[in-house]
Every structure is written in C-alpha cells, then in structure tokens.
PDB file of C-alpha atoms and ligand atoms in Angstrom:
ATOM      1  CA  MET A   1     313.654 -91.908   7.001  1.00 47.00           C
ATOM      2  CA  LYS A   2     317.065 -90.331   6.247  1.00 49.00           C
ATOM      3  CA  MET A   3     320.405 -91.446   7.618  1.00 52.00           C
ATOM      4  CA  ILE A   4     323.869 -90.018   7.270  1.00 50.00           C
ATOM      5  CA  ALA A   5     326.043 -92.641   5.616  1.00 51.00           C
ATOM      6  CA  MET A   6     329.703 -93.213   6.441  1.00 52.00           C
ATOM      7  CA  ASP A   7     330.804 -91.424   3.270  1.00 54.00           C
ATOM      8  CA  GLY A   8     328.769 -88.364   4.325  1.00 42.00           C
ATOM      9  CA  SER A   9     325.994 -88.725   1.757  1.00 58.00           C
ATOM     10  CA  ASN A  10     322.312 -88.938   2.649  1.00 65.00           C
ATOM     11  CA  ILE A  11     320.669 -92.299   2.178  1.00 77.00           C
ATOM     12  CA  SER A  12     316.905 -92.843   2.324  1.00 88.00           C
ATOM     13  CA  PHE A  13     316.502 -96.486   3.245  1.00 92.00           C
ATOM     14  CA  PHE A  14     312.705 -96.485   2.975  1.00 93.00           C
ATOM     15  CA  LYS A  15     310.225 -94.896   0.592  1.00 92.00           C
ATOM     16  CA  GLU A  16     306.548 -95.218   1.536  1.00 91.00           C
ATOM     17  CA  GLY A  17     307.397 -98.143   3.824  1.00 90.00           C
ATOM     18  CA  LEU A  18     309.325-100.066   1.169  1.00 96.00           C
ATOM     19  CA  ARG A  19     313.074-100.587   0.840  1.00 96.00           C
ATOM     20  CA  LEU A  20     315.379 -99.227  -1.879  1.00 93.00           C
ATOM     21  CA  ASP A  21     314.625-102.264  -4.083  1.00 95.00           C
ATOM     22  CA  GLY A  22     310.890-102.253  -3.302  1.00 96.00           C
ATOM     23  CA  ARG A  23     310.937-105.050  -0.722  1.00 97.00           C
ATOM     24  CA  ARG A  24     309.055-105.062   2.552  1.00 97.00           C
ATOM     25  CA  ALA A  25     311.171-105.366   5.702  1.00 97.00           C
ATOM     26  CA  ASP A  26     310.438-109.105   6.030  1.00 97.00           C
ATOM     27  CA  GLU A  27     311.142-110.141   2.437  1.00 97.00           C
ATOM     28  CA  PHE A  28     314.304-111.708   1.064  1.00 96.00           C
ATOM     29  CA  ARG A  29     315.599-111.006  -2.436  1.00 98.00           C
ATOM     30  CA  PRO A  30     314.622-113.158  -5.420  1.00 98.00           C
ATOM     31  CA  LEU A  31     316.365-116.518  -5.086  1.00 98.00           C
ATOM     32  CA  LYS A  32     317.275-118.741  -8.016  1.00 98.00           C
ATOM     33  CA  ILE A  33     318.899-122.140  -7.513  1.00 98.00           C
ATOM     34  CA  GLU A  34     320.233-124.367 -10.286  1.00 98.00           C
ATOM     35  CA  VAL A  35     321.570-127.845  -9.468  1.00 97.00           C
ATOM     36  CA  GLY A  36     324.340-129.756 -11.260  1.00 97.00           C
ATOM     37  CA  VAL A  37     325.855-126.996 -13.364  1.00 97.00           C
ATOM     38  CA  LEU A  38     329.458-128.298 -13.533  1.00 98.00           C
ATOM     39  CA  ALA A  39     330.264-131.517 -15.393  1.00 97.00           C
ATOM     40  CA  ARG A  40     333.575-132.232 -13.635  1.00 97.00           C
ATOM     41  CA  ALA A  41     332.432-131.695 -10.038  1.00 98.00           C
ATOM     42  CA  ASP A  42     330.765-134.496  -8.050  1.00 98.00           C
ATOM     43  CA  GLY A  43     328.098-131.991  -7.072  1.00 98.00           C
ATOM     44  CA  SER A  44     327.497-128.382  -7.958  1.00 98.00           C
ATOM     45  CA  CYS A  45     325.040-125.555  -7.661  1.00 98.00           C
ATOM     46  CA  TYR A  46     324.552-122.002  -8.959  1.00 98.00           C
ATOM     47  CA  VAL A  47     322.734-119.501  -6.779  1.00 98.00           C
ATOM     48  CA  GLU A  48     321.477-116.018  -7.440  1.00 98.00           C
ATOM     49  CA  MET A  49     320.304-114.224  -4.320  1.00 98.00           C
ATOM     50  CA  GLY A  50     319.369-110.715  -5.393  1.00 97.00           C
ATOM     51  CA  GLY A  51     322.543-109.224  -6.841  1.00 97.00           C
ATOM     52  CA  ASN A  52     324.746-112.082  -5.585  1.00 98.00           C
ATOM     53  CA  LYS A  53     325.866-114.715  -8.059  1.00 98.00           C
ATOM     54  CA  VAL A  54     327.765-117.653  -6.613  1.00 98.00           C
ATOM     55  CA  ILE A  55     328.742-121.098  -7.748  1.00 98.00           C
ATOM     56  CA  ALA A  56     329.579-124.053  -5.467  1.00 99.00           C
ATOM     57  CA  ALA A  57     331.507-127.152  -6.502  1.00 98.00           C
ATOM     58  CA  VAL A  58     331.906-130.268  -4.328  1.00 98.00           C
ATOM     59  CA  TYR A  59     334.576-132.927  -4.845  1.00 98.00           C
ATOM     60  CA  GLY A  60     334.788-136.115  -2.859  1.00 95.00           C
ATOM     61  CA  PRO A  61     334.931-137.977  -0.629  1.00 98.00           C
ATOM     62  CA  ARG A  62     338.413-138.398  -2.100  1.00 98.00           C
ATOM     63  CA  GLU A  63     342.006-139.032  -1.021  1.00 97.00           C
ATOM     64  CA  VAL A  64     343.515-136.336   1.219  1.00 97.00           C
ATOM     65  CA  HIS A  65     346.495-134.366  -0.003  1.00 94.00           C
ATOM     66  CA  PRO A  66     348.700-133.509   1.835  1.00 95.00           C
ATOM     67  CA  ARG A  67     348.393-136.843   3.589  1.00 95.00           C
ATOM     68  CA  HIS A  68     349.269-135.613   7.073  1.00 97.00           C
ATOM     69  CA  LEU A  69     345.859-133.878   7.163  1.00 97.00           C
ATOM     70  CA  GLN A  70     343.934-137.148   7.026  1.00 96.00           C
ATOM     71  CA  GLU A  71     341.925-138.273  10.062  1.00 98.00           C
ATOM     72  CA  ALA A  72     341.771-141.971  10.948  1.00 97.00           C
ATOM     73  CA  THR A  73     338.103-141.946  11.977  1.00 98.00           C
ATOM     74  CA  ARG A  74     336.409-139.416   9.707  1.00 98.00           C
ATOM     75  CA  ALA A  75     336.511-137.376   6.545  1.00 98.00           C
ATOM     76  CA  ILE A  76     337.799-133.841   6.828  1.00 98.00           C
ATOM     77  CA  VAL A  77     335.793-131.047   5.236  1.00 98.00           C
ATOM     78  CA  ARG A  78     337.560-128.198   3.435  1.00 98.00           C
ATOM     79  CA  TYR A  79     335.711-125.096   2.343  1.00 98.00           C
ATOM     80  CA  ARG A  80     337.231-122.394   0.186  1.00 98.00           C
ATOM     81  CA  TYR A  81     335.320-119.145  -0.214  1.00 98.00           C
ATOM     82  CA  ASN A  82     336.767-117.001  -3.000  1.00 98.00           C
ATOM     83  CA  MET A  83     335.647-113.700  -4.352  1.00 98.00           C
ATOM     84  CA  ALA A  84     336.456-112.997  -8.022  1.00 98.00           C
ATOM     85  CA  SER A  85     338.314-109.723  -8.510  1.00 97.00           C
ATOM     86  CA  PHE A  86     335.517-108.552 -10.854  1.00 98.00           C
ATOM     87  CA  SER A  87     332.740-109.423  -8.374  1.00 98.00           C
ATOM     88  CA  VAL A  88     332.804-106.091  -6.531  1.00 97.00           C
ATOM     89  CA  GLU A  89     332.766-102.396  -7.470  1.00 94.00           C
ATOM     90  CA  GLU A  90     336.420-101.790  -6.669  1.00 95.00           C
ATOM     91  CA  ARG A  91     338.614-104.551  -8.092  1.00 96.00           C
ATOM     92  CA  LYS A  92     339.400-107.073  -5.350  1.00 95.00           C
ATOM     93  CA  ARG A  93     343.014-108.176  -5.157  1.00 96.00           C
ATOM     94  CA  PRO A  94     343.016-111.839  -6.274  1.00 96.00           C
ATOM     95  CA  GLY A  95     343.813-114.570  -3.788  1.00 94.00           C
ATOM     96  CA  PRO A  96     343.019-115.271  -0.158  1.00 95.00           C
ATOM     97  CA  ASP A  97     342.838-112.525   2.478  1.00 97.00           C
ATOM     98  CA  ARG A  98     341.740-112.279   6.117  1.00 97.00           C
ATOM     99  CA  ARG A  99     338.087-111.916   5.151  1.00 98.00           C
ATOM    100  CA  SER A 100     338.041-114.989   2.890  1.00 98.00           C
ATOM    101  CA  TYR A 101     339.830-117.097   5.551  1.00 98.00           C
ATOM    102  CA  GLU A 102     337.160-116.084   8.070  1.00 98.00           C
ATOM    103  CA  LEU A 103     334.301-116.737   5.691  1.00 98.00           C
ATOM    104  CA  SER A 104     335.738-120.116   4.660  1.00 98.00           C
ATOM    105  CA  LYS A 105     336.086-121.120   8.322  1.00 98.00           C
ATOM    106  CA  VAL A 106     332.601-120.081   9.468  1.00 98.00           C
ATOM    107  CA  SER A 107     330.971-121.548   6.347  1.00 98.00           C
ATOM    108  CA  ARG A 108     332.733-124.888   6.865  1.00 98.00           C
ATOM    109  CA  GLU A 109     331.624-124.904  10.497  1.00 98.00           C
ATOM    110  CA  ALA A 110     328.053-124.147   9.364  1.00 98.00           C
ATOM    111  CA  LEU A 111     327.945-127.266   7.164  1.00 98.00           C
ATOM    112  CA  GLU A 112     330.158-129.781   8.977  1.00 98.00           C
ATOM    113  CA  PRO A 113     327.658-130.700  11.754  1.00 98.00           C
ATOM    114  CA  VAL A 114     325.190-132.186   9.231  1.00 98.00           C
ATOM    115  CA  ILE A 115     327.701-134.213   7.211  1.00 98.00           C
ATOM    116  CA  PHE A 116     328.185-137.882   8.173  1.00 98.00           C
ATOM    117  CA  THR A 117     331.977-137.540   8.108  1.00 98.00           C
ATOM    118  CA  SER A 118     332.470-140.805  10.038  1.00 98.00           C
ATOM    119  CA  TYR A 119     331.316-142.746   6.948  1.00 98.00           C
ATOM    120  CA  TYR A 120     334.508-141.798   5.106  1.00 98.00           C
ATOM    121  CA  PRO A 121     337.636-142.117   7.263  1.00 98.00           C
ATOM    122  CA  ARG A 122     340.942-140.862   5.845  1.00 97.00           C
ATOM    123  CA  SER A 123     339.235-138.878   3.094  1.00 98.00           C
ATOM    124  CA  VAL A 124     338.355-135.285   2.274  1.00 98.00           C
ATOM    125  CA  ILE A 125     335.243-133.525   1.093  1.00 98.00           C
ATOM    126  CA  ASP A 126     336.268-130.345  -0.735  1.00 98.00           C
ATOM    127  CA  VAL A 127     333.818-127.493  -1.144  1.00 98.00           C
ATOM    128  CA  PHE A 128     334.727-124.539  -3.396  1.00 98.00           C
ATOM    129  CA  VAL A 129     332.582-121.436  -3.454  1.00 98.00           C
ATOM    130  CA  GLU A 130     333.279-118.803  -6.077  1.00 98.00           C
ATOM    131  CA  VAL A 131     331.578-115.424  -5.797  1.00 98.00           C
ATOM    132  CA  LEU A 132     331.078-114.060  -9.311  1.00 98.00           C
ATOM    133  CA  GLN A 133     329.025-111.020  -8.292  1.00 98.00           C
ATOM    134  CA  ALA A 134     328.682-109.637  -4.773  1.00 98.00           C
ATOM    135  CA  ASP A 135     325.880-107.575  -3.306  1.00 98.00           C
ATOM    136  CA  ALA A 136     326.048-108.345   0.444  1.00 98.00           C
ATOM    137  CA  GLY A 137     325.144-111.723   1.868  1.00 98.00           C
ATOM    138  CA  THR A 138     327.705-113.657  -0.146  1.00 98.00           C
ATOM    139  CA  ARG A 139     328.548-115.973   2.765  1.00 98.00           C
ATOM    140  CA  THR A 140     324.868-116.946   3.130  1.00 98.00           C
ATOM    141  CA  ALA A 141     324.415-117.340  -0.652  1.00 98.00           C
ATOM    142  CA  GLY A 142     327.597-119.491  -0.661  1.00 98.00           C
ATOM    143  CA  ILE A 143     326.378-121.716   2.187  1.00 99.00           C
ATOM    144  CA  ASN A 144     323.000-122.195   0.453  1.00 98.00           C
ATOM    145  CA  ALA A 145     324.758-123.163  -2.763  1.00 98.00           C
ATOM    146  CA  ALA A 146     327.265-125.431  -0.977  1.00 99.00           C
ATOM    147  CA  SER A 147     324.513-127.278   0.909  1.00 98.00           C
ATOM    148  CA  VAL A 148     322.674-128.074  -2.334  1.00 98.00           C
ATOM    149  CA  ALA A 149     325.978-129.020  -4.064  1.00 98.00           C
ATOM    150  CA  LEU A 150     326.786-131.450  -1.205  1.00 98.00           C
ATOM    151  CA  ALA A 151     323.377-133.098  -1.652  1.00 98.00           C
ATOM    152  CA  ASP A 152     323.926-133.166  -5.418  1.00 98.00           C
ATOM    153  CA  ALA A 153     327.261-134.938  -4.823  1.00 98.00           C
ATOM    154  CA  GLY A 154     325.391-137.609  -2.848  1.00 97.00           C
ATOM    155  CA  ILE A 155     327.228-136.844   0.391  1.00 98.00           C
ATOM    156  CA  PRO A 156     325.208-138.369   3.257  1.00 98.00           C
ATOM    157  CA  MET A 157     323.838-135.536   5.415  1.00 98.00           C
ATOM    158  CA  LYS A 158     321.529-135.377   8.407  1.00 97.00           C
ATOM    159  CA  SER A 159     319.739-132.461   6.805  1.00 97.00           C
ATOM    160  CA  MET A 160     320.166-129.462   4.526  1.00 98.00           C
ATOM    161  CA  ILE A 161     321.574-126.155   5.737  1.00 98.00           C
ATOM    162  CA  SER A 162     319.920-122.875   4.806  1.00 98.00           C
ATOM    163  CA  ALA A 163     321.380-119.447   5.475  1.00 98.00           C
ATOM    164  CA  CYS A 164     320.082-115.912   5.547  1.00 98.00           C
ATOM    165  CA  ALA A 165     320.923-112.611   7.251  1.00 98.00           C
ATOM    166  CA  ALA A 166     318.812-110.082   9.082  1.00 98.00           C
ATOM    167  CA  GLY A 167     319.965-106.507   9.599  1.00 98.00           C
ATOM    168  CA  LYS A 168     319.050-103.172  11.072  1.00 97.00           C
ATOM    169  CA  VAL A 169     318.663-100.059   8.964  1.00 96.00           C
ATOM    170  CA  ALA A 170     317.142 -96.750  10.027  1.00 94.00           C
ATOM    171  CA  ASP A 171     316.170 -98.443  13.332  1.00 95.00           C
ATOM    172  CA  THR A 172     314.159-101.102  11.471  1.00 96.00           C
ATOM    173  CA  ILE A 173     314.935-104.821  11.448  1.00 98.00           C
ATOM    174  CA  VAL A 174     315.047-106.094   7.867  1.00 98.00           C
ATOM    175  CA  LEU A 175     315.556-109.507   6.260  1.00 98.00           C
ATOM    176  CA  ASP A 176     318.410-110.210   3.842  1.00 98.00           C
ATOM    177  CA  PRO A 177     320.135-106.794   3.631  1.00 98.00           C
ATOM    178  CA  MET A 178     321.452-105.762   0.238  1.00 97.00           C
ATOM    179  CA  LYS A 179     324.726-103.882  -0.235  1.00 96.00           C
ATOM    180  CA  GLU A 180     323.566-100.348   0.687  1.00 94.00           C
ATOM    181  CA  GLU A 181     321.780-101.656   3.773  1.00 96.00           C
ATOM    182  CA  ASP A 182     324.752-103.802   4.758  1.00 95.00           C
ATOM    183  CA  ASN A 183     327.395-101.116   4.185  1.00 93.00           C
ATOM    184  CA  PHE A 184     325.524 -98.165   5.682  1.00 93.00           C
ATOM    185  CA  GLY A 185     323.137 -99.930   8.078  1.00 94.00           C
ATOM    186  CA  GLN A 186     323.399-100.328  11.851  1.00 96.00           C
ATOM    187  CA  ALA A 187     323.714-104.125  12.112  1.00 97.00           C
ATOM    188  CA  ASP A 188     324.076-107.299  10.044  1.00 98.00           C
ATOM    189  CA  MET A 189     323.402-110.751  11.459  1.00 98.00           C
ATOM    190  CA  PRO A 190     323.892-113.791   9.199  1.00 98.00           C
ATOM    191  CA  ILE A 191     322.663-117.178  10.429  1.00 98.00           C
ATOM    192  CA  ALA A 192     322.607-120.723   9.050  1.00 98.00           C
ATOM    193  CA  MET A 193     320.390-123.524  10.323  1.00 98.00           C
ATOM    194  CA  THR A 194     318.872-126.940   9.735  1.00 98.00           C
ATOM    195  CA  PRO A 195     315.163-127.125   8.791  1.00 97.00           C
ATOM    196  CA  THR A 196     314.455-128.267  12.362  1.00 96.00           C
ATOM    197  CA  GLY A 197     315.997-125.120  13.831  1.00 96.00           C
ATOM    198  CA  GLN A 198     319.534-126.143  14.862  1.00 98.00           C
ATOM    199  CA  ILE A 199     321.642-123.014  14.392  1.00 98.00           C
ATOM    200  CA  THR A 200     325.072-123.735  12.877  1.00 98.00           C
ATOM    201  CA  LEU A 201     326.181-120.142  12.155  1.00 98.00           C
ATOM    202  CA  LEU A 202     325.458-116.945  14.050  1.00 98.00           C
ATOM    203  CA  GLN A 203     327.496-113.811  13.519  1.00 98.00           C
ATOM    204  CA  MET A 204     326.796-110.183  14.184  1.00 97.00           C
ATOM    205  CA  ASP A 205     328.264-106.888  13.051  1.00 96.00           C
ATOM    206  CA  GLY A 206     326.989-103.738  14.742  1.00 96.00           C
ATOM    207  CA  HIS A 207     324.564-103.331  17.637  1.00 95.00           C
ATOM    208  CA  LEU A 208     321.126-104.722  18.416  1.00 97.00           C
ATOM    209  CA  THR A 209     319.092-104.445  21.615  1.00 97.00           C
ATOM    210  CA  LYS A 210     317.761-107.686  23.110  1.00 98.00           C
ATOM    211  CA  ASP A 211     314.324-107.092  21.539  1.00 98.00           C
ATOM    212  CA  GLU A 212     315.865-106.220  18.180  1.00 98.00           C
ATOM    213  CA  PHE A 213     318.013-109.365  18.353  1.00 98.00           C
ATOM    214  CA  GLN A 214     314.893-111.456  18.967  1.00 98.00           C
ATOM    215  CA  ARG A 215     313.066-109.851  16.043  1.00 98.00           C
ATOM    216  CA  ALA A 216     316.153-110.309  13.817  1.00 98.00           C
ATOM    217  CA  MET A 217     316.354-114.006  14.801  1.00 98.00           C
ATOM    218  CA  GLU A 218     312.636-114.482  14.071  1.00 98.00           C
ATOM    219  CA  LEU A 219     313.027-112.920  10.621  1.00 98.00           C
ATOM    220  CA  ALA A 220     316.230-114.788   9.774  1.00 98.00           C
ATOM    221  CA  ILE A 221     314.760-118.142  10.911  1.00 98.00           C
ATOM    222  CA  LYS A 222     311.648-117.593   8.800  1.00 98.00           C
ATOM    223  CA  GLY A 223     313.943-116.625   5.890  1.00 98.00           C
ATOM    224  CA  CYS A 224     315.988-119.840   6.277  1.00 98.00           C
ATOM    225  CA  ARG A 225     312.800-121.956   6.371  1.00 98.00           C
ATOM    226  CA  ASP A 226     311.563-120.410   3.118  1.00 98.00           C
ATOM    227  CA  ILE A 227     315.001-120.809   1.509  1.00 98.00           C
ATOM    228  CA  TYR A 228     315.049-124.483   2.541  1.00 98.00           C
ATOM    229  CA  GLU A 229     311.815-125.072   0.580  1.00 98.00           C
ATOM    230  CA  ILE A 230     313.409-123.529  -2.534  1.00 98.00           C
ATOM    231  CA  GLN A 231     316.589-125.649  -2.070  1.00 98.00           C
ATOM    232  CA  ARG A 232     314.469-128.794  -1.697  1.00 98.00           C
ATOM    233  CA  LYS A 233     312.380-128.003  -4.768  1.00 98.00           C
ATOM    234  CA  SER A 234     315.485-127.341  -6.888  1.00 97.00           C
ATOM    235  CA  LEU A 235     316.925-130.763  -5.966  1.00 97.00           C
ATOM    236  CA  ILE A 236     313.608-132.555  -6.582  1.00 96.00           C
ATOM    237  CA  GLU A 237     313.316-130.795  -9.939  1.00 93.00           C
ATOM    238  CA  LYS A 238     316.763-131.980 -11.025  1.00 90.00           C
ATOM    239  CA  TYR A 239     316.123-135.600 -10.038  1.00 87.00           C
ATOM    240  CA  ASN A 240     312.636-135.592 -11.597  1.00 88.00           C
ATOM    241  CA  GLN A 241     314.229-134.393 -14.802  1.00 83.00           C
ATOM    242  CA  LEU A 242     316.929-137.112 -14.587  1.00 82.00           C
ATOM    243  CA  GLY A 243     314.164-139.645 -13.894  1.00 81.00           C
ATOM    244  CA  SER A 244     312.262-138.720 -17.034  1.00 82.00           C
ATOM    245  CA  GLU A 245     315.462-138.732 -19.130  1.00 83.00           C
ATOM    246  CA  LEU A 246     316.250-142.221 -17.778  1.00 81.00           C
ATOM    247  CA  ALA A 247     312.729-143.399 -18.607  1.00 83.00           C
ATOM    248  CA  VAL A 248     313.156-142.221 -22.217  1.00 84.00           C
ATOM    249  CA  VAL A 249     316.492-144.092 -22.481  1.00 81.00           C
ATOM    250  CA  GLN A 250     314.960-147.254 -20.978  1.00 80.00           C
ATOM    251  CA  GLU A 251     312.013-147.027 -23.362  1.00 80.00           C
ATOM    252  CA  ALA A 252     314.391-146.639 -26.331  1.00 79.00           C
ATOM    253  CA  GLU A 253     316.362-149.694 -25.142  1.00 78.00           C
ATOM    254  CA  VAL A 254     313.164-151.816 -24.919  1.00 74.00           C
ATOM    255  CA  LEU A 255     312.187-150.812 -28.466  1.00 67.00           C
TER     256      LEU A 255
HETATM  257  O1  CDP B 301     329.040-110.761   1.553  1.00 65.83           O
HETATM  258  P1  CDP B 301     328.832-110.837   3.047  1.00 65.83           P
HETATM  259  O2  CDP B 301     327.702-109.957   3.515  1.00 65.83           O
HETATM  260  O3  CDP B 301     328.694-112.237   3.542  1.00 65.83           O
HETATM  261  O4  CDP B 301     330.201-110.317   3.725  1.00 65.83           O
HETATM  262  P2  CDP B 301     330.649-108.825   4.135  1.00 65.83           P
HETATM  263  O5  CDP B 301     332.103-108.922   4.504  1.00 65.83           O
HETATM  264  O6  CDP B 301     329.714-108.279   5.148  1.00 65.83           O
HETATM  265  O7  CDP B 301     330.566-108.002   2.790  1.00 65.83           O
HETATM  266  C1  CDP B 301     329.416-107.276   2.436  1.00 65.83           C
HETATM  267  C2  CDP B 301     329.516-106.849   1.004  1.00 65.83           C
HETATM  268  O8  CDP B 301     330.518-105.851   0.865  1.00 65.83           O
HETATM  269  C3  CDP B 301     329.912-107.918   0.010  1.00 65.83           C
HETATM  270  O9  CDP B 301     328.882-108.790  -0.334  1.00 65.83           O
HETATM  271  C4  CDP B 301     330.353-107.070  -1.155  1.00 65.83           C
HETATM  272  O10 CDP B 301     329.220-106.618  -1.886  1.00 65.83           O
HETATM  273  C5  CDP B 301     331.007-105.895  -0.450  1.00 65.83           C
HETATM  274  N1  CDP B 301     332.478-106.065  -0.479  1.00 65.83           N
HETATM  275  C6  CDP B 301     333.219-105.328  -1.404  1.00 65.83           C
HETATM  276  O11 CDP B 301     332.639-104.538  -2.138  1.00 65.83           O
HETATM  277  N2  CDP B 301     334.591-105.505  -1.481  1.00 65.83           N
HETATM  278  C7  CDP B 301     335.229-106.390  -0.676  1.00 65.83           C
HETATM  279  N3  CDP B 301     336.550-106.528  -0.761  1.00 65.83           N
HETATM  280  C8  CDP B 301     334.500-107.132   0.273  1.00 65.83           C
HETATM  281  C9  CDP B 301     333.134-106.950   0.344  1.00 65.83           C
END
C-alpha cells in the first residue's frame, strides 16, 4: 500500500505483507542486550534494538548533590536521556533540549514505581542513558537498558520494566516502528510495563480509533513480555558467567 509522506515522496510501507525491513506486523526488531559493560558504573547495560544503539549507566545509591534535593524518607531517582550529536542523520545540537527533558522525565517515571526508594533515604540513584545511534524507539530502548542496568547495580526492585512501542502505518497496527514508520506513519504509542502487566508509561502521537488502540496495546504488551524474557536471560547469563569465574578462582585457591 502506498502513502504520501510528509516530504511529498511516496513510501510503500508493505511489500507482499511484510514491512520495509522484512518484519511481520507483530514482530519487534532484533534485540541484543549486554550486561555490565562499564567498569566504573555500579550497573550498566548496552542495548541494540534494530538500528538503535544505547548504553545505560547506573550510579548509586550515593550522596545527593546539590544537598537541597535530598529527601528525608527516600532516595531520589534522576534519569538523564541524552542523544549523541552523531546518533541521527542530521547532526543533533549537543546538550539538553525540550525533547530530552521530556524523555528523561517520562523514562524516570516509568522506572521509579518499581524501585524500593524507601530503603535509601537521603540518597540518589542516577541513571544515564546515552543514545549512540537512533532509529525510532530510543526512549523504549533506553528504558530497557536502564532497567537491566539498575538490576546489575543491585538496586532492590519490585520487578523489571520492559518497554516497547506499537504504531500505525498504512492503516495497519505494527509493533516496534522503525524510523520510516515512526516519521511517516499515522501513530506511535510507546509503553513500559512490569512483567505482571502494570503499565508505567503510556504515550501516544497521532490518532488511533478505540479498536486500533486496543490492538496496539495487545501488540505492545506482548512485545514487552517477550523483551522481559530477553532482559532476564541476559542478567542470568552474566551472573552464571561470574559464578563460573568465581568457581575457577576458588578452585585455584584450594590447590
Ligand atoms: O526515539 P523515540 O521514538 O523514542 O522518540 P521520537 O521523538 O519519536 O523520535 C523518533 C526518531 O526520530 C528518533 O529515534 C530518531 O531516529 C529521530 N530523530 C532525529 O532524527 N533527530 C532528532 N533530533 C530527534 C529524533
């Protein structure tokens, strides 16, 4: 089906029922998660979600600076989403802008409900997300990376958070829109949730009917559940590896 894009060019979103990158409507892009990639962070994670490449670093709980931000009964959570100037086609002006403030705020709010902040009064948990390459869905890739990095840092959490978007292109609801679908599509709806289905982020750009919204939610929820399994496996893999390294050291010490 053909659509007229905003820049006037014709875009065919589907070819023989498949999307521009060969996916079916209900498939998300290849997802790669690597845990513990930064030596100086308390927890870290690298995520590739299709063409997105993001890195998350977690520091804390640690002392709050400036001090007037500290809370007597809980830790505060800070989240900084930053897009590298080389991460997009047209060079992005370095530094914060309206978009990165919004994304930092909604991403923090997506993660905060699962963190046991009351365990660490007067402290801060800092989460930094750096987007190295962007291809739509960077906020969801960042939240997925941040959630794993928080677990890697040993921050007590009620559960993991997984995030994924659904969108509408050429009147079809699709999972995990890539850049062309996001930029020239009819709607984009990122969500984040716990494995038990508590939604902690829900945003929408564009228009969906009630039925389309329900279908988009179904797809995005299924996407988050599958992403959760990959997050879990990546953490287990890292700690299994650490376990075997420890066993080798212990064996060497006995000998
Ligand atoms: O990345 P996400 O979908 O969470 O946020 P968005 O604001 O909907 O941005 C969609 C995509 O537009 C980004 O992932 C980038 O690929 C692209 N973009 C860009 O090329 N230049 C910018 N200054 C901002 C976004």
